[in-house]
Coordinates of C-alpha atoms and ligand atoms in Angstrom, one line a residue:
X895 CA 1.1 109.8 48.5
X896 CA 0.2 110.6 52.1
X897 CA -3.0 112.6 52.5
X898 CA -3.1 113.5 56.2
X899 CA -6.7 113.9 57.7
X900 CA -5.7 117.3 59.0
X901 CA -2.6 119.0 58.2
X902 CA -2.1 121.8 60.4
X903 CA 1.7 122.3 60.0
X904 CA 0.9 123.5 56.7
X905 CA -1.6 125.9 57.6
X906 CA 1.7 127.4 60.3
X907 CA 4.1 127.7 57.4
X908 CA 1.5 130.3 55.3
X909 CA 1.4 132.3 58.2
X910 CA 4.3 131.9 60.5
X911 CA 5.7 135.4 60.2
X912 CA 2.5 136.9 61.3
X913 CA 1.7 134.6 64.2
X914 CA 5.5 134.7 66.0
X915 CA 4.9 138.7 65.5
X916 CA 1.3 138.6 67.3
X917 CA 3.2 136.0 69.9
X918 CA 6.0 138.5 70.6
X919 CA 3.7 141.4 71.2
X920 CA 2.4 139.8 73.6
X921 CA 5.3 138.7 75.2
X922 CA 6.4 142.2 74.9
X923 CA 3.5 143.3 76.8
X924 CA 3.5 140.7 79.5
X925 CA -0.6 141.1 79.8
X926 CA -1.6 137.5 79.4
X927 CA -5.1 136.9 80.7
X928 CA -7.9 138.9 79.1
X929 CA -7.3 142.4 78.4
X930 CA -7.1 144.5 75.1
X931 CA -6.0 141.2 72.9
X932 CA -8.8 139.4 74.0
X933 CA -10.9 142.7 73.5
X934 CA -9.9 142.9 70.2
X935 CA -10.9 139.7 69.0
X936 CA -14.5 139.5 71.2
X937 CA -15.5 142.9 69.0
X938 CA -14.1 140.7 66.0
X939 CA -16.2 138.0 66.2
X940 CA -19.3 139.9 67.3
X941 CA -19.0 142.0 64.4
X942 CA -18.3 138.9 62.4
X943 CA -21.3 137.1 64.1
X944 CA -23.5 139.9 63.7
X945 CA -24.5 139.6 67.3
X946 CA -24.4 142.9 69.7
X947 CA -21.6 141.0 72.4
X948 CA -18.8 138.4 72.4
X949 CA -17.0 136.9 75.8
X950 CA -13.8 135.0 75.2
X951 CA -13.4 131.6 77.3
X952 CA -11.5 129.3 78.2
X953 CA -12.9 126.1 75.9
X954 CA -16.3 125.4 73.5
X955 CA -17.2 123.3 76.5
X956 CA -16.7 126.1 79.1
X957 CA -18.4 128.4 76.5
X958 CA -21.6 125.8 76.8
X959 CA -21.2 125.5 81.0
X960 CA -21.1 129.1 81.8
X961 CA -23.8 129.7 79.0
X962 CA -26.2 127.4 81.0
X963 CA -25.0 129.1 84.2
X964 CA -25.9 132.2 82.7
X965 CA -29.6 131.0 82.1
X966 CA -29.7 129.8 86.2
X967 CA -29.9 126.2 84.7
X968 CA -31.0 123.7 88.1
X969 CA -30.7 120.3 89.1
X970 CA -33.6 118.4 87.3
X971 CA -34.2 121.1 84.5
X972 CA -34.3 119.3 81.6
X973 CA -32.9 120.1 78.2
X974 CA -33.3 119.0 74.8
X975 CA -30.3 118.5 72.2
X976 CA -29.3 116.1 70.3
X977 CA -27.6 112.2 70.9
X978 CA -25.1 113.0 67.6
X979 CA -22.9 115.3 68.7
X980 CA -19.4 115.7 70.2
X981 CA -19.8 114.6 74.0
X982 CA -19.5 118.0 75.4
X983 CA -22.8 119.2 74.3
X984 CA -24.7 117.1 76.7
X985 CA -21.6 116.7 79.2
X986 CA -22.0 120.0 80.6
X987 CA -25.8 119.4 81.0
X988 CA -24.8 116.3 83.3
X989 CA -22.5 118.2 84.9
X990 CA -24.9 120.8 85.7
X991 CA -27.0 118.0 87.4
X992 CA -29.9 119.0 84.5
X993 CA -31.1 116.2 82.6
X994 CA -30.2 116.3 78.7
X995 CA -33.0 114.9 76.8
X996 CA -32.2 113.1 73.5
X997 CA -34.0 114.0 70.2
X998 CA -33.3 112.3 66.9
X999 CA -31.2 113.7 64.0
X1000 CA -32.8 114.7 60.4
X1001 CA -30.6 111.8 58.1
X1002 CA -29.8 114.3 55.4
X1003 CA -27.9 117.1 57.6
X1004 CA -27.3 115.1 60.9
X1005 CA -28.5 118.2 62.8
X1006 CA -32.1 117.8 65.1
X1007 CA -35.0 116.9 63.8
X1008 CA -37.3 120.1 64.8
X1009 CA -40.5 117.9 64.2
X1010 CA -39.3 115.3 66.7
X1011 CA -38.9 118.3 69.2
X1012 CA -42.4 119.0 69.3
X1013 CA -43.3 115.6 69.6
X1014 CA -41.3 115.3 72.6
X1015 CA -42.4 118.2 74.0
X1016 CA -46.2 117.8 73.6
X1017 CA -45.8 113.9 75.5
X1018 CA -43.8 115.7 78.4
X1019 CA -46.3 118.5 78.4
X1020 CA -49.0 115.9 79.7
X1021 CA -46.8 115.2 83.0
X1022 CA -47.2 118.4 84.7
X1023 CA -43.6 118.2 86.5
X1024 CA -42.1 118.5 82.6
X1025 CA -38.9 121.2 83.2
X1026 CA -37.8 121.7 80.2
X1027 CA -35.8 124.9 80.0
X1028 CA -33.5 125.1 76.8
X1029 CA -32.8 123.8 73.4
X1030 CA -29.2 123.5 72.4
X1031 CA -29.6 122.6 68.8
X1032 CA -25.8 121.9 67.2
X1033 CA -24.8 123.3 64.0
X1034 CA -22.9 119.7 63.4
X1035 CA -20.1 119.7 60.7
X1036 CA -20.2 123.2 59.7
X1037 CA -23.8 123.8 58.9
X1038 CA -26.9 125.5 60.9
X1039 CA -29.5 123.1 62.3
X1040 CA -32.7 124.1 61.2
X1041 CA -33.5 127.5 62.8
X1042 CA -36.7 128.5 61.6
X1043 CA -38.8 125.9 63.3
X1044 CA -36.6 125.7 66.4
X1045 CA -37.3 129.4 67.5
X1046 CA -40.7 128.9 67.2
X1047 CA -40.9 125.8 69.0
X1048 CA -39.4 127.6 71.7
X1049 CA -40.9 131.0 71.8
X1050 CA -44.3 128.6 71.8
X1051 CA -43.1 126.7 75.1
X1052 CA -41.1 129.6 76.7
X1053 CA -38.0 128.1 76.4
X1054 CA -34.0 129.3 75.9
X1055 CA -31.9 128.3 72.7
X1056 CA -28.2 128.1 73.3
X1057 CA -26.8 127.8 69.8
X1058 CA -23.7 124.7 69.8
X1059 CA -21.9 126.4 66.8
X1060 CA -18.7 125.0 67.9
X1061 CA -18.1 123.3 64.4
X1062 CA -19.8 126.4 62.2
X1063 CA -18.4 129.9 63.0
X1064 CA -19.4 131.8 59.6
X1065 CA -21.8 129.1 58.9
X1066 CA -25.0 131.1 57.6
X1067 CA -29.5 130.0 57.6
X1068 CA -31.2 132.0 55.6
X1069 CA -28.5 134.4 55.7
X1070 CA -28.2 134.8 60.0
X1071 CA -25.0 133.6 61.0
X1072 CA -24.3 130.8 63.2
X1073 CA -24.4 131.9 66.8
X1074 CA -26.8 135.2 66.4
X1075 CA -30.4 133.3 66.1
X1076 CA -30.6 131.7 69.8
X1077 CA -30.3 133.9 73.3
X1078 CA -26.8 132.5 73.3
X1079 CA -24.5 131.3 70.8
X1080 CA -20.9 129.0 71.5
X1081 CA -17.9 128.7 69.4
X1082 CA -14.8 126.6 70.1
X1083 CA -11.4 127.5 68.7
X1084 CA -10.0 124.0 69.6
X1085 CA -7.0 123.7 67.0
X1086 CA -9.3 121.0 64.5
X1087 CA -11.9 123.9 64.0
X1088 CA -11.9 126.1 61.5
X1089 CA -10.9 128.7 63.6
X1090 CA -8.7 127.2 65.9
X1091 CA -6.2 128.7 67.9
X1092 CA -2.9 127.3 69.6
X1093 CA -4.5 125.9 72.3
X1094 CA -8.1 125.8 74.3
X1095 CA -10.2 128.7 73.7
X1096 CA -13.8 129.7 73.5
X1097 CA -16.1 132.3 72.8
X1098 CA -20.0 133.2 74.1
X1099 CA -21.9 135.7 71.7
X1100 CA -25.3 137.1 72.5
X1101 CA -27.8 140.5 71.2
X1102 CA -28.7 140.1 75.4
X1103 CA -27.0 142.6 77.1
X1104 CA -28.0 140.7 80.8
X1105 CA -27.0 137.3 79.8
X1106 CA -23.8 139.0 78.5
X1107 CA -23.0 141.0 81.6
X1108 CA -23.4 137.4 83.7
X1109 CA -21.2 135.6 81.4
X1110 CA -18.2 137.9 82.0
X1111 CA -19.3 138.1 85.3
X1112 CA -19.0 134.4 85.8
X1113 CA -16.0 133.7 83.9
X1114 CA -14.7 135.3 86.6
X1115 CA -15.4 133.1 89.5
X1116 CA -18.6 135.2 89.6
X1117 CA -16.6 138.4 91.2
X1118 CA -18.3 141.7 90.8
X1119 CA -16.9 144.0 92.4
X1120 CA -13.1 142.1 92.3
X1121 CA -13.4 139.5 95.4
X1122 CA -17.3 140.0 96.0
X1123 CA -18.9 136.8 95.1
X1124 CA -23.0 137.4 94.4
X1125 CA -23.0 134.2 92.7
X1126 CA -20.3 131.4 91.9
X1127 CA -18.5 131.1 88.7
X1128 CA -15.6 129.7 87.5
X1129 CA -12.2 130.1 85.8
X1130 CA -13.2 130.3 81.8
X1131 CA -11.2 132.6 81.1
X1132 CA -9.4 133.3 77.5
X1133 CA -5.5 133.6 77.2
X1134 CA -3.8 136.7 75.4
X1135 CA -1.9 134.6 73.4
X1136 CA -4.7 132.5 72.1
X1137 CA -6.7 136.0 70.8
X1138 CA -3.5 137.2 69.5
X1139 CA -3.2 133.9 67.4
X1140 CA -6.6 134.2 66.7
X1141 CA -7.0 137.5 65.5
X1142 CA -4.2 136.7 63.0
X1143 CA -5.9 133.5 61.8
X1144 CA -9.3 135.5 62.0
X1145 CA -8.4 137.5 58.7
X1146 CA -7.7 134.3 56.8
X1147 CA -11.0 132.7 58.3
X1148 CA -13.3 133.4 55.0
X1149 CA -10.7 132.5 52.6
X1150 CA -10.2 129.1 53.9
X1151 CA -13.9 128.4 54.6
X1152 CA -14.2 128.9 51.0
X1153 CA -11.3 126.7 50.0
X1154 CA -13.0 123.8 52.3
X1155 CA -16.6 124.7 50.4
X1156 CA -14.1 124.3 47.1
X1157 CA -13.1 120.6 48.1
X1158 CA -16.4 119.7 49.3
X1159 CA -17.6 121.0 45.5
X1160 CA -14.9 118.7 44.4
X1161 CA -15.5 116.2 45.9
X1162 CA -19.4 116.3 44.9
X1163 CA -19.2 116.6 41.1
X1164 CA -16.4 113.7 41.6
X1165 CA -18.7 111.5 43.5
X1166 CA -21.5 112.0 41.4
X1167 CA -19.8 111.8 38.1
X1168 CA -18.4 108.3 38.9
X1169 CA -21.4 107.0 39.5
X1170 CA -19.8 105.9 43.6
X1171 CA -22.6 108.9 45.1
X1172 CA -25.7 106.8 46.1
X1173 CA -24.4 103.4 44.4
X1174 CA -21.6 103.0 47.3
X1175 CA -21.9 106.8 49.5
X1176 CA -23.8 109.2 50.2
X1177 CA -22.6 113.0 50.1
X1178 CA -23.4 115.7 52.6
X1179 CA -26.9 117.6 51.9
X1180 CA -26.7 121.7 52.7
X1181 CA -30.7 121.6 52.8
X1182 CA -33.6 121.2 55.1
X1183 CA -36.3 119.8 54.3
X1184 CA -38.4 122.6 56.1
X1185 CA -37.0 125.2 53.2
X1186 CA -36.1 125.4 49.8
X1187 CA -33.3 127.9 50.8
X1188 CA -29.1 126.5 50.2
X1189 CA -28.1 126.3 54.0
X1190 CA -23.9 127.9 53.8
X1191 CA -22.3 125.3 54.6
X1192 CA -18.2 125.4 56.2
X1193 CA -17.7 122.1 56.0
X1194 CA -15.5 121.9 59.3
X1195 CA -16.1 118.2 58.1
X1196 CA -17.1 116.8 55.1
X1197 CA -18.9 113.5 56.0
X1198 CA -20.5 111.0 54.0
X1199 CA -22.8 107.6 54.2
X1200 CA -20.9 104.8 53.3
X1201 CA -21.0 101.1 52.4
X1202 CA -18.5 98.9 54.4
X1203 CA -17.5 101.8 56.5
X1204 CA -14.3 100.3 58.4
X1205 CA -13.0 98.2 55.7
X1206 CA -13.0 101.5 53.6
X1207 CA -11.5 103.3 56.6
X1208 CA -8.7 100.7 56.8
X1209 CA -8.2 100.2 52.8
X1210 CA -7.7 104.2 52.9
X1211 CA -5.5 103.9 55.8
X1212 CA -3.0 101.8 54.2
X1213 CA -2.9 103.9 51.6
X1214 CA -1.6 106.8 53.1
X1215 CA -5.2 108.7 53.5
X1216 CA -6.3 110.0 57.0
X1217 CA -10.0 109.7 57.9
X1218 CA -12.5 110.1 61.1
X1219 CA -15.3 108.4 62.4
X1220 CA -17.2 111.3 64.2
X1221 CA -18.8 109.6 65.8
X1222 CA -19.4 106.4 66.5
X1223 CA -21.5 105.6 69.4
X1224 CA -24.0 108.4 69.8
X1225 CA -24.2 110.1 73.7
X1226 CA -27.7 108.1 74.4
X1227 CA -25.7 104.8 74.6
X1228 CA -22.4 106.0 76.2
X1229 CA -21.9 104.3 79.3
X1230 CA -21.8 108.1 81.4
X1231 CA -25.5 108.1 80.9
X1232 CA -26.8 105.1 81.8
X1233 CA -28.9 106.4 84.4
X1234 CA -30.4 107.7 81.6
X1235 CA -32.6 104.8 80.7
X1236 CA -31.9 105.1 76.5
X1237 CA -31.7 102.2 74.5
X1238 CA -30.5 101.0 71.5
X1239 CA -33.3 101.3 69.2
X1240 CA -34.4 104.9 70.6
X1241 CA -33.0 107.2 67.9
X1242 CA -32.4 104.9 64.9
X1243 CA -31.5 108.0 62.6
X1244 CA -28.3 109.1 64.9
X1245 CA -27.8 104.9 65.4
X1246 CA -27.8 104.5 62.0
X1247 CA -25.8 107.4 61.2
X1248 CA -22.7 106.2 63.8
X1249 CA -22.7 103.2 61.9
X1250 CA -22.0 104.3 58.7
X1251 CA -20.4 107.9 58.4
X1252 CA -17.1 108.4 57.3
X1253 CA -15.4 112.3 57.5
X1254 CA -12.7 113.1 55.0
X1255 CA -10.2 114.9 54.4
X1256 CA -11.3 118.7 54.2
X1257 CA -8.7 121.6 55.1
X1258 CA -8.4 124.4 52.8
X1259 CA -4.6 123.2 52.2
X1260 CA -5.4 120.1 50.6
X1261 CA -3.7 120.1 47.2
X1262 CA -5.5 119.2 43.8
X1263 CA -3.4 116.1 43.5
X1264 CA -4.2 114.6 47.3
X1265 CA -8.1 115.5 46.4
X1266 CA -7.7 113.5 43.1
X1267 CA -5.8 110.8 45.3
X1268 CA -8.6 110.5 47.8
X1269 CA -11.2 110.3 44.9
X1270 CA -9.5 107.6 43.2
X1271 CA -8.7 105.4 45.9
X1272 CA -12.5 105.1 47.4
X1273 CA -13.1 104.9 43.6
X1274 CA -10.6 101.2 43.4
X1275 CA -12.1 100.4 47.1
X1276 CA -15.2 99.8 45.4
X1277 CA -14.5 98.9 42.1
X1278 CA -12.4 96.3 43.8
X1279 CA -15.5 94.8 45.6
Ligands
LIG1562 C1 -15.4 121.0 69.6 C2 -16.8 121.0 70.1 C3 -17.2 121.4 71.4 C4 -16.2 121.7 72.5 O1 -15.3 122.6 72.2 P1 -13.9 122.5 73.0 O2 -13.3 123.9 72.7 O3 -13.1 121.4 72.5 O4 -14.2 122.5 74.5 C5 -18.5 121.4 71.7 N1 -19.5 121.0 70.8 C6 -19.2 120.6 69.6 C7 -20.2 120.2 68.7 C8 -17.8 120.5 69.2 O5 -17.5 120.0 68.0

């Protein structure tokens, strides 16, 4: 049996006659950059994010940029986020000339630790040229880093939260959605997320009406009025064909982060009944340890700890089952940011983590029989041992 890590052909053939309808309309209309398709789907996704505005971009990581441009991020500001992540979270920091500084991951969700925040901030708070502007906690794998403490951290030092919800659109804390709890909130609807269009896209939502008015205006190359430049922007701006594919998949988004939530389930109770969960793996943890509360969890990836990681990965492989490493050198020790001055050693929670995590297969169109195939084969893996 193969058992694809991501099988998006068969999410197209549920909804094929919807999407090359949406496509023609737009082709109909010839109206292919911004405008009332990509109108539609910003009031979508507010509504659905239960945040007052939503700006479509270009990307997740032009979503990010222009959201740190929209804060007057400068040279030398320094913000904190976290070293296990997808590179884009701290790349547009570097490219911003600001200075991302690393925090260590909690080990049961993989998102920031908010008590390692503090700590950080209270030793740069005795160097009195500390410029620390923002936080940009990342909802990793589909659930909400832990909010509560992060707000108050920053409301304490003065400081902006840009939400990295990239991997968690409908992904609720305490009941607030992903995306509506910071000043600024990104999603990415790269085609692997679970909304992901047919191509790059992106989306900013805010409840600030000023930070929203700059983002528009600088997805436009800054212009306001068209061709007068008070400040310099770029070109992150969303396609017409993407929000009309969106907006179809948009309807379907609920449903299918339920069916993921069903295989994770699955995949639980399996794991646990055979004994393999904390023998051989660890499974993912929708909890803080700040709160009692269930964290809702969309599992844009389902990732556990295990033992013997790549021999696993390549006994799975030859059977026919599609896994990911994500990921598997964390952003302090990428070679980009040497100047950096991080070490191995510095955050042994994300180190740890690279070195061990192992993201199965997860999308809502996975059949019983592949999920029973997975189970079984990581069950012989060990057994085999
Ligand atoms: C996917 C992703 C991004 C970037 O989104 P793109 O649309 O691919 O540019 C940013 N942050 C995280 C955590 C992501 O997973």
């Amino acid at each position: 049996m193969k058992v694809p890590f991501l099988d998006l052909k068969a999410q197209y053939f549920t909804i094929k006659e919807e999407i090359r309808l949406a496509i023609d309309e737009v082709l109909e209309s010839q109206y292919f950059i911004l405008g009332p398709k990509v109108e539609e789907l910003e009031k979508n996704i507010a509504g659905y994010s239960h945040t007052t505005y939503a700006a479509g971009v270009s990307s997740g990581t032009d979503a990010l940029l222009v959201s740190l441009m929209a804060i007057d991020i400068k040279p030398g500001d320094e913000i904190i986020t976290t070293p296990f992540t997808f590179f884009s979270t701290a790349g547009v920091i570097a490219r911003l000339k600001a200075i991302p500084v690393f925090v260590d991951i909690d080990p049961l969700t993989y998102n920031i630790d908010p008590d390692k925040i503090n700590e950080i901030i209270e030793e740069k708070n005795k160097n009195s040229n500390a410029r620390v502007r923002c936080i940009i906690p990342v909802h990793l794998f589909g659930q909400c880093a832990d909010m509560d403490p992060i707000m108050e951290i920053a409301k304490e030092h003065n400081l902006y939260v840009i939400e990295d919800a990239a991997q968690s659109i409908g992904a609720e804390y305490k009941g607030k959605k992903a995306g509506s709890m910071g000043d600024l909130g990104i999603f990415s609807f790269f085609p692997s997320k679970n909304l992901g269009g047919y191509g790059d896209g992106g989306m900013v939502v805010t409840n600030n009406q000023k930070l929203y008015e700059k983002v528009k205006i600088l997805r436009v190359h800054g212009s306001q009025p068209k061709y007068y430049h008070k400040i310099v922007g770029g070109n992150f701006r969303l396609d017409a064909l993407q929000a009309a594919v969106l907006m179809v998949k948009f309807r379907y988004l609920d449903q299918w982060s339920q069916k993921r939530r069903d295989n994770a389930e699955y995949y639980n109770k399996r794991f646990k009944d055979s004994g393999l969960e904390k023998k051989f793996i660890k499974i993912p943890e929708p909890i803080y340890k700040h709160s009692q509360d269930k964290n809702y969890h969309i599992y844009n990836q389902y990732t556990i700890r295990t033992q013997g990681r790549d021999r696993l990965r390549q006994f799975l492989k030859e059977n026919g089952i599609g896994t990911e490493v994500y990921y598997p050198l964390p952003l302090h020790l990428q070679e980009c940011f040497n100047n950096l001055d991080y070490r191995r050693d510095d955050f042994p929670v994300s180190e740890e983590a690279s070195s061990c995590v192992l993201s199965l297969p997860i999308y809502p169109e996975l059949s019983e029989e592949q999920k029973e195939y997975v189970v079984k084969k990581i069950e012989e893996f060990y057994h085999t041992q």
